[in-house]
CSV table of C-alpha atoms and ligand atoms in Angstrom, one decimal:
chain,number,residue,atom,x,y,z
A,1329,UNK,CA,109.1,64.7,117.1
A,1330,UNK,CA,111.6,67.4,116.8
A,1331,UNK,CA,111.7,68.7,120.2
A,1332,UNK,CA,115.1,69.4,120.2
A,1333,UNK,CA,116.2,72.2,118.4
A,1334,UNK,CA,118.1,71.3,114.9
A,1335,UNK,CA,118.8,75.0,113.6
A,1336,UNK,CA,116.9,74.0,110.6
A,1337,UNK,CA,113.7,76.6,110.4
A,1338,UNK,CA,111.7,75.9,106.9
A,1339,UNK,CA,109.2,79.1,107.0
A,1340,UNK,CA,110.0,82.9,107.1
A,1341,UNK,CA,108.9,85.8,105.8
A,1342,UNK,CA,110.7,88.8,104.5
A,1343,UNK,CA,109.6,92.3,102.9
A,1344,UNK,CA,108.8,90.3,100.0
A,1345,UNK,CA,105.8,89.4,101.4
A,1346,UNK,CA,104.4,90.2,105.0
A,1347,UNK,CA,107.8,89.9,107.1
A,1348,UNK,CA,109.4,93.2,108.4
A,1349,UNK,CA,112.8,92.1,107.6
A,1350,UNK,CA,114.1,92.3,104.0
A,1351,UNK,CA,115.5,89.2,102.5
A,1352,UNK,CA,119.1,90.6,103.4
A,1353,UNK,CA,118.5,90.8,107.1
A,1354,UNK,CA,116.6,87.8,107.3
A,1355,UNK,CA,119.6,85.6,106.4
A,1356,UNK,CA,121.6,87.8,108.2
A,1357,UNK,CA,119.4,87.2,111.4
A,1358,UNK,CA,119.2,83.5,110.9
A,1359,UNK,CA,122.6,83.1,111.0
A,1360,UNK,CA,123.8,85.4,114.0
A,1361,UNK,CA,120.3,83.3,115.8
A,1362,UNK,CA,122.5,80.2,114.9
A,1363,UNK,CA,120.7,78.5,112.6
A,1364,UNK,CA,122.2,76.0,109.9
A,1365,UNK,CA,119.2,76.3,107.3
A,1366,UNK,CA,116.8,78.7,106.7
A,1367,UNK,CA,113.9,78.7,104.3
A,1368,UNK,CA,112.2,82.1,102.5
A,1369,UNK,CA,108.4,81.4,102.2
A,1370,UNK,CA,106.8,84.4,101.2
A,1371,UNK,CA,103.4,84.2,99.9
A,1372,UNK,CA,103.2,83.7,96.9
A,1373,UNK,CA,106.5,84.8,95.4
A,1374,UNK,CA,109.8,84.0,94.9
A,1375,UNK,CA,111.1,87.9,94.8
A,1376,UNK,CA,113.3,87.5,97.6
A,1377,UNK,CA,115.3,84.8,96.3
A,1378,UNK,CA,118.0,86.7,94.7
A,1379,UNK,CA,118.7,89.1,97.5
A,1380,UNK,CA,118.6,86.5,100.5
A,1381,UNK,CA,121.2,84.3,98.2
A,1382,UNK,CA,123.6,87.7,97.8
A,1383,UNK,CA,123.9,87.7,101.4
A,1384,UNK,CA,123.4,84.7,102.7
A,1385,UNK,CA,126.4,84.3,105.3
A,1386,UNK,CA,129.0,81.7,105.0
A,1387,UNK,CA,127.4,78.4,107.0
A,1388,UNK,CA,123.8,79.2,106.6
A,1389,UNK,CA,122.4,76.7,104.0
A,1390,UNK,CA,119.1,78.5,102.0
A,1391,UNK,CA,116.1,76.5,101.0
A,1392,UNK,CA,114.7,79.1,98.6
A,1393,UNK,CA,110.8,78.6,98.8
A,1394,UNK,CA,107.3,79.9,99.0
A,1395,UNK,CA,104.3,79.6,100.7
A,1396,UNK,CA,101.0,79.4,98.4
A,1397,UNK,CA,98.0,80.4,99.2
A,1398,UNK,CA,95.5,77.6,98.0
A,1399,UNK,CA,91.8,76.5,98.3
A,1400,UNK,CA,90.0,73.3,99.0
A,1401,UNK,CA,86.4,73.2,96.8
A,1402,UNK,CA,85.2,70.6,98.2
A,1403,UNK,CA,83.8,71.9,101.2
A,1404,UNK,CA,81.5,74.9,100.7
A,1405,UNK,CA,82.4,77.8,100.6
A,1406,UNK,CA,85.8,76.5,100.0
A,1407,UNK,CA,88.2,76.2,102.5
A,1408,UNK,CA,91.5,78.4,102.2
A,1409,UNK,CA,95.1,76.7,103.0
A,1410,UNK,CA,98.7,77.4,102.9
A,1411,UNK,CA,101.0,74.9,101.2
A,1412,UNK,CA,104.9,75.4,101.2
A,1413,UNK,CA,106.7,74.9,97.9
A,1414,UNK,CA,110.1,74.3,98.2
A,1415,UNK,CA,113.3,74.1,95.7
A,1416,UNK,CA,111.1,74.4,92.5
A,1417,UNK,CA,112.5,76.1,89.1
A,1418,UNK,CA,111.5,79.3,89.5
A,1419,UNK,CA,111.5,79.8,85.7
A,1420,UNK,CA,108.8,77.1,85.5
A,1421,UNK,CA,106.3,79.0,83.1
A,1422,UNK,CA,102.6,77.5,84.5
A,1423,UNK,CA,104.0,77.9,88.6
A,1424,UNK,CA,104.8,81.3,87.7
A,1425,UNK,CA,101.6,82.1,85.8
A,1426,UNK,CA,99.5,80.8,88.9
A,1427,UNK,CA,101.8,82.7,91.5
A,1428,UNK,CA,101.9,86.5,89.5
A,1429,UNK,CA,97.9,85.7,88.9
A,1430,UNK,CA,97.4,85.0,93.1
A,1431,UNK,CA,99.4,87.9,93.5
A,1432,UNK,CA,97.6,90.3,91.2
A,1433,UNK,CA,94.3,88.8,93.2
A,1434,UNK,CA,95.6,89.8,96.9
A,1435,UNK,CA,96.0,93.5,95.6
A,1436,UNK,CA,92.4,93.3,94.3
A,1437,UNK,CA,91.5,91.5,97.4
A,1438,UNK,CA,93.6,94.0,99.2
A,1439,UNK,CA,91.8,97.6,97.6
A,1440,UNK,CA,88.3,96.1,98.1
A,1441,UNK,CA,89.3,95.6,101.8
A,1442,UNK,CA,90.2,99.2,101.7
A,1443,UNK,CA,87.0,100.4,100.2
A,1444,UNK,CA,85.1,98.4,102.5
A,1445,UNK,CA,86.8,99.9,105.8
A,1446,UNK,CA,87.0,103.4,104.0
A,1447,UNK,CA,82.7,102.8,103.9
A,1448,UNK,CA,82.2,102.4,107.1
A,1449,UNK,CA,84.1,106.1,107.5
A,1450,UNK,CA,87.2,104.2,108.6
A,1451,UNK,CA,90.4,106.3,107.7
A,1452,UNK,CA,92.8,104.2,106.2
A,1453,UNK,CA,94.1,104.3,102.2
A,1454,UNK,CA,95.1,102.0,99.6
A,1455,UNK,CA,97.7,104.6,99.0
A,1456,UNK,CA,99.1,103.9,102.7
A,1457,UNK,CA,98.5,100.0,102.3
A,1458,UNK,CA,101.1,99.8,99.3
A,1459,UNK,CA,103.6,101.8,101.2
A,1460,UNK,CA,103.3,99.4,103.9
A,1461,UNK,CA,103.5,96.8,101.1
A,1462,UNK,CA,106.5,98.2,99.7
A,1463,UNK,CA,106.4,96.6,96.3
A,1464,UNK,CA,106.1,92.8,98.1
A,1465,UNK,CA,103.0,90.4,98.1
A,1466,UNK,CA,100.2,92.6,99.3
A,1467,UNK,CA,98.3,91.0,102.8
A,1468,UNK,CA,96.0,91.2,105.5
A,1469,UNK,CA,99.2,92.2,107.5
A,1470,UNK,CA,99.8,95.4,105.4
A,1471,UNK,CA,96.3,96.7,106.1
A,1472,UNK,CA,96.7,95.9,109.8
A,1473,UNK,CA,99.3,98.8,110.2
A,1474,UNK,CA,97.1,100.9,108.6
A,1475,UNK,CA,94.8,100.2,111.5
A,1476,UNK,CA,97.4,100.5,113.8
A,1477,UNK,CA,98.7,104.2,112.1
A,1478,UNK,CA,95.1,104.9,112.4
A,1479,UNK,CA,94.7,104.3,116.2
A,1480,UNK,CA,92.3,101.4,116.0
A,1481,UNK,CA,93.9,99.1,117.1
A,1482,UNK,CA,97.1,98.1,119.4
A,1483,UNK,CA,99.2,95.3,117.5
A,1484,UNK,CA,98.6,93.1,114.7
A,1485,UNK,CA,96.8,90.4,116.5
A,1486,UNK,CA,94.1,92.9,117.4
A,1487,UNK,CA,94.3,93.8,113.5
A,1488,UNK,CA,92.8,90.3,112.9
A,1489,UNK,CA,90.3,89.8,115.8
A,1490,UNK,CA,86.1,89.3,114.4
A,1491,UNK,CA,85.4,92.9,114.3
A,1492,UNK,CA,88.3,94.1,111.6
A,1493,UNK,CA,90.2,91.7,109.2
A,1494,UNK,CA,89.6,88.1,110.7
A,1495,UNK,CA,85.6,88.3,109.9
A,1496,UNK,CA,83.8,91.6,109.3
A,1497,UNK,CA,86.6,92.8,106.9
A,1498,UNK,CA,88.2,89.4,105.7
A,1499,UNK,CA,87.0,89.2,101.4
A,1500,UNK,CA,87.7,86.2,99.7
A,1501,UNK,CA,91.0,85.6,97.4
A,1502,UNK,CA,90.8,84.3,94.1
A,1503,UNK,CA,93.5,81.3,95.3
A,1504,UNK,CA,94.8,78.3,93.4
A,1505,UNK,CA,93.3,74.9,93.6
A,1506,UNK,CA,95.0,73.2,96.0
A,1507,UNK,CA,95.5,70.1,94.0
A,1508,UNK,CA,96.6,72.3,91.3
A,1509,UNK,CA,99.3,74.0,93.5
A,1510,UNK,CA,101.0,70.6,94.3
A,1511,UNK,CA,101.0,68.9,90.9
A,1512,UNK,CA,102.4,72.5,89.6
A,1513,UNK,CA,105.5,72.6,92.2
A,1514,UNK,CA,106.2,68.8,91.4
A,1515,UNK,CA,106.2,69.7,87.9
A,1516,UNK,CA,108.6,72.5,88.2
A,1517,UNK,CA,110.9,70.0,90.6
A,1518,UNK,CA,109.7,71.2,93.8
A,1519,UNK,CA,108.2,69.6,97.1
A,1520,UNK,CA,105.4,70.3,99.0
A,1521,UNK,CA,104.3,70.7,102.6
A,1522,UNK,CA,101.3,71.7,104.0
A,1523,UNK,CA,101.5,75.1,106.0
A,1524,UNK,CA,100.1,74.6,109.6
A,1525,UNK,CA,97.2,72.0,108.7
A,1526,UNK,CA,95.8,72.4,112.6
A,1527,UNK,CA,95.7,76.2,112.6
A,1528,UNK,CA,92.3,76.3,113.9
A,1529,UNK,CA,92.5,79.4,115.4
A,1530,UNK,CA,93.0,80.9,112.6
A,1531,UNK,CA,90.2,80.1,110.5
A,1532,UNK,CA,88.5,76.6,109.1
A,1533,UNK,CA,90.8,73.9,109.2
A,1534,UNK,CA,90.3,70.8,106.6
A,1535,UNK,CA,89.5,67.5,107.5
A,1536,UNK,CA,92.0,64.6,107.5
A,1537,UNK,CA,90.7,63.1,104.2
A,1538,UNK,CA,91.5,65.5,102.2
A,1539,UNK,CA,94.9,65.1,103.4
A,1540,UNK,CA,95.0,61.4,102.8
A,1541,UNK,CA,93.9,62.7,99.3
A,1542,UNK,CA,96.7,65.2,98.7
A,1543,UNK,CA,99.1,62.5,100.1
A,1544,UNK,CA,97.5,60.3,97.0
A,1545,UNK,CA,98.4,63.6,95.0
A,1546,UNK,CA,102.3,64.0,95.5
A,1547,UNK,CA,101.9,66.0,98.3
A,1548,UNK,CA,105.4,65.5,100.8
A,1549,UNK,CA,105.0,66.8,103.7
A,1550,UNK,CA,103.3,68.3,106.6
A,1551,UNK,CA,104.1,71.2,108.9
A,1552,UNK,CA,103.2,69.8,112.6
A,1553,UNK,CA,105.4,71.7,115.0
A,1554,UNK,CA,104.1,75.7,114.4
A,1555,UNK,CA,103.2,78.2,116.9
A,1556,UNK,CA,99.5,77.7,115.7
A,1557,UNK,CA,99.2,74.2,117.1
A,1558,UNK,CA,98.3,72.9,120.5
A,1559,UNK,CA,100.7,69.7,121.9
A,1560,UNK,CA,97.6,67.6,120.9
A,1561,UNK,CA,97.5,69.0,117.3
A,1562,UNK,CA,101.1,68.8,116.8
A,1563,UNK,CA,100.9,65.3,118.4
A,1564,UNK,CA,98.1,64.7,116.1
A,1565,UNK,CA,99.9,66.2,113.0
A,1566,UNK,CA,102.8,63.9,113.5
A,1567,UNK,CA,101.0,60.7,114.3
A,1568,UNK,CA,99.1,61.4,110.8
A,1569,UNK,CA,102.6,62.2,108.8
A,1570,UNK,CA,103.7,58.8,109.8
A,1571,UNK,CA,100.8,57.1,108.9
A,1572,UNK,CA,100.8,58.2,105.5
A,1573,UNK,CA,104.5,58.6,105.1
A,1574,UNK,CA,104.9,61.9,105.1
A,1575,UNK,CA,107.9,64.1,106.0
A,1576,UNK,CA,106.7,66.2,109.2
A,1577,UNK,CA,108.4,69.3,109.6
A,1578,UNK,CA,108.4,72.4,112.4
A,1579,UNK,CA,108.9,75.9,111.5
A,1580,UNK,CA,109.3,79.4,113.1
A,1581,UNK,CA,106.9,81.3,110.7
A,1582,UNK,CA,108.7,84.4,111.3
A,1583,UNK,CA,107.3,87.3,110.3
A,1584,UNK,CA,109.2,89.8,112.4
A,1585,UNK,CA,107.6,92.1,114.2
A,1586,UNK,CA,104.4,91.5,112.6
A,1587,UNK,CA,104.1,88.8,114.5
A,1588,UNK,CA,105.9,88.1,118.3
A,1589,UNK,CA,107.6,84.4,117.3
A,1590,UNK,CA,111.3,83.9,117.3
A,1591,UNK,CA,113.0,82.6,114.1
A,1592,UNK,CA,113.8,78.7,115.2
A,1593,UNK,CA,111.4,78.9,117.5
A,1594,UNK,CA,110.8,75.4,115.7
A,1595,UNK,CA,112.5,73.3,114.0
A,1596,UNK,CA,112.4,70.5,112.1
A,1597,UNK,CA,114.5,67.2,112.3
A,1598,UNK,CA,117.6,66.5,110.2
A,1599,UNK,CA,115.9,63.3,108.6
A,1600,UNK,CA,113.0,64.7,107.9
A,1601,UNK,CA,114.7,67.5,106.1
A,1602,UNK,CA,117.0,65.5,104.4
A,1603,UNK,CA,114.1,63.6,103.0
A,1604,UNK,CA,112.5,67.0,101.4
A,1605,UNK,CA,115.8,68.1,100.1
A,1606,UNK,CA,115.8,64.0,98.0
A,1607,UNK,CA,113.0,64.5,96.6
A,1608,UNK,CA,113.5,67.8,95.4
A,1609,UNK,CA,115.4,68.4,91.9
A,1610,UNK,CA,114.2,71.9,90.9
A,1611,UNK,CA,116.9,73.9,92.4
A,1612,UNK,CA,119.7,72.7,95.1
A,1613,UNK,CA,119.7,74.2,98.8
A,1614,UNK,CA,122.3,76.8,98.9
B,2589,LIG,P1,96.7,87.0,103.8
B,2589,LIG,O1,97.8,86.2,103.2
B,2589,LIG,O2,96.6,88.4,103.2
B,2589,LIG,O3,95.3,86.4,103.8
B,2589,LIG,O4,97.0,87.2,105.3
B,2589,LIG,C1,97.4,86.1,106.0
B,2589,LIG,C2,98.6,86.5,106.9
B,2589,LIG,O5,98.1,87.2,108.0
B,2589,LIG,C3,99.2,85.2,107.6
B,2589,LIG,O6,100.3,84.8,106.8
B,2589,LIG,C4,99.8,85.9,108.8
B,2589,LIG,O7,101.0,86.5,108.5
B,2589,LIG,C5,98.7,86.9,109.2
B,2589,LIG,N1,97.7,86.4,110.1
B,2589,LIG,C6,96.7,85.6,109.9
B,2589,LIG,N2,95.9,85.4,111.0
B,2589,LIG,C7,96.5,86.1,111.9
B,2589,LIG,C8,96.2,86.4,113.3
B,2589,LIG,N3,95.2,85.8,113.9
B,2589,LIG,N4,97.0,87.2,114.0
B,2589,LIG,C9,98.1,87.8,113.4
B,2589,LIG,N5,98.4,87.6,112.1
B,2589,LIG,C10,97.7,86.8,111.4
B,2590,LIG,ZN1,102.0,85.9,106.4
B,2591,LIG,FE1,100.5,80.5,106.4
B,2592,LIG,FE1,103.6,81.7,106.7
Protein backbone atom coordinates (compact mmCIF):
# COMPACT_ATOMS: atom_id res chain seq x y z
CA UNK A 1 0.00 0.00 0.00
CA UNK A 2 1.15 3.40 -1.03
CA UNK A 3 0.25 5.38 1.85
CA UNK A 4 3.04 7.43 1.69
CA UNK A 5 3.05 9.88 -0.86
CA UNK A 6 5.52 9.09 -3.92
CA UNK A 7 4.79 12.29 -6.18
CA UNK A 8 3.82 9.85 -8.81
CA UNK A 9 -0.03 10.63 -9.77
CA UNK A 10 -1.12 8.34 -12.90
CA UNK A 11 -4.73 9.98 -13.73
CA UNK A 12 -5.65 13.68 -14.68
CA UNK A 13 -7.71 15.30 -16.68
CA UNK A 14 -7.19 18.43 -18.82
CA UNK A 15 -9.40 20.53 -21.28
CA UNK A 16 -8.96 17.76 -23.58
CA UNK A 17 -11.48 16.00 -21.92
CA UNK A 18 -13.45 17.01 -18.70
CA UNK A 19 -10.55 18.70 -16.65
CA UNK A 20 -10.68 22.63 -16.28
CA UNK A 21 -7.00 22.94 -16.74
CA UNK A 22 -5.53 22.75 -20.20
CA UNK A 23 -2.80 20.33 -20.81
CA UNK A 24 -0.19 23.33 -20.34
CA UNK A 25 -1.33 24.19 -16.89
CA UNK A 26 -1.81 20.78 -15.82
CA UNK A 27 1.99 19.96 -16.09
CA UNK A 28 2.59 23.22 -14.99
CA UNK A 29 0.49 22.58 -11.69
CA UNK A 30 1.95 19.12 -11.12
CA UNK A 31 5.13 20.23 -10.98
CA UNK A 32 4.90 23.56 -8.70
CA UNK A 33 2.41 20.61 -6.42
CA UNK A 34 5.75 18.67 -6.36
CA UNK A 35 5.16 15.88 -8.09
CA UNK A 36 7.85 13.70 -10.00
CA UNK A 37 5.39 11.99 -12.59
CA UNK A 38 2.31 12.93 -13.88
CA UNK A 39 0.01 10.97 -16.20
CA UNK A 40 -2.73 12.80 -18.87
CA UNK A 41 -5.81 10.46 -18.99
CA UNK A 42 -8.37 12.10 -20.72
CA UNK A 43 -11.20 10.13 -21.95
CA UNK A 44 -10.80 8.78 -24.74
CA UNK A 45 -8.12 10.86 -26.43
CA UNK A 46 -4.77 11.51 -26.72
CA UNK A 47 -5.23 15.36 -27.92
CA UNK A 48 -3.39 16.75 -25.06
CA UNK A 49 -0.35 14.86 -25.51
CA UNK A 50 1.51 17.40 -27.62
CA UNK A 51 0.74 20.42 -25.57
CA UNK A 52 1.45 18.84 -22.01
CA UNK A 53 4.94 17.48 -23.58
CA UNK A 54 5.71 21.45 -24.96
CA UNK A 55 5.58 22.50 -21.40
CA UNK A 56 6.17 19.97 -19.36
CA UNK A 57 8.70 21.57 -16.73
CA UNK A 58 12.19 20.45 -16.28
CA UNK A 59 11.92 17.39 -13.45
CA UNK A 60 8.43 16.38 -14.09
CA UNK A 61 8.52 12.97 -15.94
CA UNK A 62 5.05 12.60 -18.36
CA UNK A 63 3.30 9.22 -18.75
CA UNK A 64 1.19 10.30 -21.73
CA UNK A 65 -2.10 8.22 -21.44
CA UNK A 66 -5.83 7.84 -21.63
CA UNK A 67 -8.56 6.66 -19.88
CA UNK A 68 -11.17 4.54 -22.14
CA UNK A 69 -14.41 4.21 -21.59
CA UNK A 70 -15.30 0.44 -22.03
CA UNK A 71 -18.22 -2.04 -21.44
CA UNK A 72 -18.56 -5.47 -19.79
CA UNK A 73 -21.43 -7.65 -21.89
CA UNK A 74 -21.62 -10.09 -19.87
CA UNK A 75 -23.86 -8.81 -17.38
CA UNK A 76 -27.06 -7.40 -18.69
CA UNK A 77 -27.49 -4.50 -19.52
CA UNK A 78 -23.83 -4.26 -19.73
CA UNK A 79 -21.88 -2.82 -17.25
CA UNK A 80 -19.73 0.44 -18.13
CA UNK A 81 -15.91 0.77 -16.91
CA UNK A 82 -12.99 2.89 -17.23
CA UNK A 83 -9.66 1.35 -18.13
CA UNK A 84 -6.29 3.43 -18.28
CA UNK A 85 -4.12 2.97 -21.27
CA UNK A 86 -0.81 4.04 -20.82
CA UNK A 87 2.48 4.67 -23.15
CA UNK A 88 0.76 3.18 -26.30
CA UNK A 89 1.74 4.34 -30.07
CA UNK A 90 -0.59 6.81 -30.56
CA UNK A 91 -0.36 6.28 -34.37
CA UNK A 92 -1.61 2.69 -33.80
CA UNK A 93 -4.34 2.67 -36.62
CA UNK A 94 -7.17 0.11 -34.85
CA UNK A 95 -6.62 2.13 -31.10
CA UNK A 96 -7.29 5.17 -32.86
CA UNK A 97 -10.24 3.95 -34.89
CA UNK A 98 -11.91 2.74 -31.62
CA UNK A 99 -11.02 6.03 -29.62
CA UNK A 100 -12.27 8.80 -32.62
CA UNK A 101 -15.37 6.22 -32.91
CA UNK A 102 -16.12 6.48 -28.78
CA UNK A 103 -15.55 9.97 -29.16
CA UNK A 104 -17.92 10.63 -32.04
CA UNK A 105 -20.47 8.37 -29.66
CA UNK A 106 -20.18 10.76 -26.40
CA UNK A 107 -21.28 13.80 -28.76
CA UNK A 108 -24.22 11.72 -29.89
CA UNK A 109 -24.66 10.58 -26.44
CA UNK A 110 -24.05 14.08 -25.34
CA UNK A 111 -26.94 16.02 -27.97
CA UNK A 112 -29.53 13.28 -27.08
CA UNK A 113 -28.93 14.26 -23.36
CA UNK A 114 -29.59 17.69 -24.42
CA UNK A 115 -32.82 17.00 -26.22
CA UNK A 116 -34.01 14.99 -23.46
CA UNK A 117 -33.44 17.83 -20.71
CA UNK A 118 -34.59 20.53 -23.37
CA UNK A 119 -38.14 18.11 -23.37
CA UNK A 120 -38.78 18.30 -20.12
CA UNK A 121 -38.75 22.45 -20.80
CA UNK A 122 -35.24 22.45 -19.23
CA UNK A 123 -33.17 25.42 -20.68
CA UNK A 124 -29.90 24.27 -21.50
CA UNK A 125 -28.27 23.92 -25.40
CA UNK A 126 -26.17 21.76 -27.19
CA UNK A 127 -24.77 24.93 -28.54
CA UNK A 128 -23.73 25.92 -24.72
CA UNK A 129 -22.54 22.15 -24.05
CA UNK A 130 -19.81 22.42 -26.85
CA UNK A 131 -18.60 25.72 -25.56
CA UNK A 132 -18.17 24.16 -22.36
CA UNK A 133 -16.58 21.26 -24.33
CA UNK A 134 -14.31 23.48 -26.06
CA UNK A 135 -13.23 21.17 -28.88
CA UNK A 136 -12.16 18.30 -26.08
CA UNK A 137 -13.94 14.85 -25.40
CA UNK A 138 -17.53 15.82 -24.85
CA UNK A 139 -18.98 14.47 -21.07
CA UNK A 140 -21.52 14.32 -18.55
CA UNK A 141 -19.32 17.03 -16.90
CA UNK A 142 -19.86 19.55 -19.79
CA UNK A 143 -23.65 19.32 -19.48
CA UNK A 144 -23.42 19.69 -15.67
CA UNK A 145 -22.31 23.41 -16.12
CA UNK A 146 -24.96 23.96 -18.24
CA UNK A 147 -27.12 22.95 -15.31
CA UNK A 148 -25.20 24.93 -13.16
CA UNK A 149 -25.39 28.30 -15.79
CA UNK A 150 -28.95 27.40 -15.72
CA UNK A 151 -29.46 27.66 -11.88
CA UNK A 152 -30.38 24.05 -11.30
CA UNK A 153 -28.09 23.05 -9.63
CA UNK A 154 -25.11 24.19 -7.12
CA UNK A 155 -21.82 22.19 -8.20
CA UNK A 156 -21.09 19.39 -10.28
CA UNK A 157 -21.79 16.67 -7.79
CA UNK A 158 -25.41 17.87 -7.61
CA UNK A 159 -25.07 17.77 -11.61
CA UNK A 160 -24.94 13.89 -11.18
CA UNK A 161 -27.29 13.18 -8.33
CA UNK A 162 -30.70 10.46 -9.53
CA UNK A 163 -32.80 13.30 -10.59
CA UNK A 164 -30.38 14.91 -13.55
CA UNK A 165 -27.41 13.10 -15.11
CA UNK A 166 -26.61 10.06 -12.71
CA UNK A 167 -30.16 8.28 -13.51
CA UNK A 168 -33.13 10.21 -15.07
CA UNK A 169 -30.81 11.87 -17.69
CA UNK A 170 -27.78 9.38 -17.89
CA UNK A 171 -28.19 7.59 -21.96
CA UNK A 172 -26.14 4.82 -22.79
CA UNK A 173 -22.70 5.25 -24.80
CA UNK A 174 -21.89 3.21 -27.60
CA UNK A 175 -18.29 2.08 -25.59
CA UNK A 176 -15.69 -0.39 -26.56
CA UNK A 177 -15.63 -3.93 -25.44
CA UNK A 178 -13.64 -4.09 -22.69
CA UNK A 179 -11.65 -7.04 -23.74
CA UNK A 180 -11.22 -5.35 -26.97
CA UNK A 181 -9.82 -2.14 -25.34
CA UNK A 182 -6.95 -4.16 -23.56
CA UNK A 183 -5.87 -6.45 -26.38
CA UNK A 184 -5.95 -2.98 -28.60
CA UNK A 185 -3.46 -0.92 -26.10
CA UNK A 186 -1.19 -4.13 -25.82
CA UNK A 187 -1.12 -4.26 -29.46
CA UNK A 188 -0.18 -0.65 -29.95
CA UNK A 189 2.69 -1.22 -26.90
CA UNK A 190 0.69 0.06 -24.21
CA UNK A 191 -0.45 -1.16 -20.63
CA UNK A 192 -3.47 -1.23 -18.93
CA UNK A 193 -5.05 -0.45 -15.60
CA UNK A 194 -8.36 -0.66 -14.57
CA UNK A 195 -9.85 2.90 -13.59
CA UNK A 196 -11.36 2.77 -9.97
CA UNK A 197 -12.74 -1.04 -10.13
CA UNK A 198 -14.69 -0.27 -6.51
CA UNK A 199 -16.28 2.93 -7.54
CA UNK A 200 -19.62 1.86 -6.30
CA UNK A 201 -20.91 4.98 -5.73
CA UNK A 202 -20.76 5.88 -8.85
CA UNK A 203 -22.66 3.35 -10.68
CA UNK A 204 -22.51 -0.72 -11.07
CA UNK A 205 -19.40 -2.05 -10.26
CA UNK A 206 -18.17 -5.56 -11.85
CA UNK A 207 -17.62 -8.54 -10.09
CA UNK A 208 -14.16 -9.95 -9.20
CA UNK A 209 -14.24 -12.68 -12.02
CA UNK A 210 -14.34 -10.69 -14.56
CA UNK A 211 -11.25 -9.27 -13.37
CA UNK A 212 -9.58 -12.61 -12.91
CA UNK A 213 -10.66 -12.87 -16.62
CA UNK A 214 -9.08 -9.52 -17.88
CA UNK A 215 -5.97 -10.48 -15.80
CA UNK A 216 -6.17 -13.86 -18.11
CA UNK A 217 -6.46 -11.12 -21.02
CA UNK A 218 -3.12 -8.96 -20.54
CA UNK A 219 -4.72 -6.75 -18.47
CA UNK A 220 -1.65 -5.01 -15.92
CA UNK A 221 -2.95 -3.34 -13.52
CA UNK A 222 -5.46 -2.10 -11.15
CA UNK A 223 -6.19 1.39 -9.73
CA UNK A 224 -6.86 0.71 -5.71
CA UNK A 225 -6.02 3.92 -4.01
CA UNK A 226 -8.78 6.66 -5.68
CA UNK A 227 -10.99 9.00 -3.99
CA UNK A 228 -13.93 6.71 -4.98
CA UNK A 229 -12.96 3.88 -2.69
CA UNK A 230 -13.62 3.20 0.93
CA UNK A 231 -10.32 1.85 3.14
CA UNK A 232 -12.11 -1.57 2.82
CA UNK A 233 -12.28 -1.31 -1.06
CA UNK A 234 -8.88 -0.03 -1.49
CA UNK A 235 -7.84 -2.71 1.09
CA UNK A 236 -9.82 -5.12 -1.00
CA UNK A 237 -8.42 -3.70 -4.41
CA UNK A 238 -4.90 -4.37 -3.30
CA UNK A 239 -5.23 -7.71 -1.65
CA UNK A 240 -6.85 -8.78 -5.16
CA UNK A 241 -3.81 -7.12 -7.29
CA UNK A 242 -1.52 -9.31 -5.43
CA UNK A 243 -3.27 -12.21 -5.81
CA UNK A 244 -3.35 -12.15 -9.42
CA UNK A 245 -0.13 -10.23 -9.86
CA UNK A 246 -1.11 -7.23 -10.75
CA UNK A 247 0.53 -3.81 -10.47
CA UNK A 248 -1.87 -1.68 -8.01
CA UNK A 249 -1.66 1.85 -8.53
CA UNK A 250 -3.30 5.16 -6.66
CA UNK A 251 -4.21 8.23 -8.55
CA UNK A 252 -5.55 11.76 -7.98
CA UNK A 253 -8.22 11.76 -10.74
CA UNK A 254 -7.92 15.44 -11.10
CA UNK A 255 -10.25 17.05 -12.77
CA UNK A 256 -9.90 20.58 -11.51
CA UNK A 257 -12.50 22.30 -10.41
CA UNK A 258 -14.92 19.95 -11.78
CA UNK A 259 -14.33 17.98 -9.26
CA UNK A 260 -12.85 19.13 -5.40
CA UNK A 261 -9.65 16.44 -5.28
CA UNK A 262 -6.13 17.59 -5.19
CA UNK A 263 -3.63 16.41 -7.89
CA UNK A 264 -1.43 13.69 -5.76
CA UNK A 265 -4.02 13.39 -3.61
CA UNK A 266 -2.82 9.70 -4.31
CA UNK A 267 -0.16 8.17 -5.36
CA UNK A 268 1.15 5.23 -6.46
CA UNK A 269 4.41 3.35 -5.33
CA UNK A 270 7.73 3.57 -7.09
CA UNK A 271 7.73 -0.29 -7.74
CA UNK A 272 4.57 -0.56 -8.82
CA UNK A 273 5.21 2.15 -11.29
CA UNK A 274 8.30 1.00 -12.44
CA UNK A 275 6.63 -2.26 -13.23
CA UNK A 276 4.01 -0.44 -15.72
CA UNK A 277 6.68 1.69 -17.30
CA UNK A 278 8.62 -2.41 -18.14
CA UNK A 279 6.09 -3.57 -19.64
CA UNK A 280 5.30 -0.83 -21.67
CA UNK A 281 7.17 -0.28 -25.24
CA UNK A 282 4.72 1.95 -27.15
CA UNK A 283 6.14 5.24 -26.32
CA UNK A 284 8.93 6.07 -23.32
CA UNK A 285 7.80 8.28 -20.21
CA UNK A 286 9.01 11.70 -20.80
P1 LIG B 1 -18.94 10.55 -19.03
O1 LIG B 1 -17.53 10.17 -19.32
O2 LIG B 1 -19.48 11.58 -19.94
O3 LIG B 1 -19.87 9.38 -18.86
O4 LIG B 1 -18.91 11.25 -17.61
C1 LIG B 1 -18.18 10.61 -16.61
C2 LIG B 1 -17.38 11.65 -15.87
O5 LIG B 1 -18.26 12.38 -15.07
C3 LIG B 1 -16.37 11.05 -14.91
O6 LIG B 1 -15.12 10.89 -15.51
C4 LIG B 1 -16.29 12.12 -13.87
O7 LIG B 1 -15.46 13.16 -14.32
C5 LIG B 1 -17.68 12.67 -13.82
N1 LIG B 1 -18.51 12.03 -12.78
C6 LIG B 1 -19.06 10.80 -12.78
N2 LIG B 1 -19.78 10.57 -11.68
C7 LIG B 1 -19.70 11.71 -10.95
C8 LIG B 1 -20.22 12.13 -9.70
N3 LIG B 1 -21.01 11.34 -8.98
N4 LIG B 1 -19.93 13.37 -9.27
C9 LIG B 1 -19.14 14.19 -10.00
N5 LIG B 1 -18.61 13.86 -11.18
C10 LIG B 1 -18.88 12.64 -11.65
ZN1 LIG C 1 -13.98 12.60 -16.18
FE1 LIG D 1 -13.08 7.19 -14.65
FE1 LIG E 1 -10.82 9.74 -14.75
Amino acid sequence: MTDTPTGIDLHTHSTASDGTLSPAELVQAAAAEGLRVVALTDHDTTAGWAAAAASRPAGLTLIRGTEISCRWYGAEPAVPLHLLGYLFDPTDRALRAELDRVRAARTVRGERTVDLLRADGIDVTWAEVLGYAAGGSVGRPHIAQALIRAGLVADTTEAFAPRWLGERYRLPKDDIDVFAAVKLVRDAGGVTVFAHPRASRRGRIVPDSLIVELAAAGLTGLEADHTDHSPAERAHVHRLAAELGLVATGSSDFHGSHKTVQLGAWTTGVAAYERLVSAASGVPPI
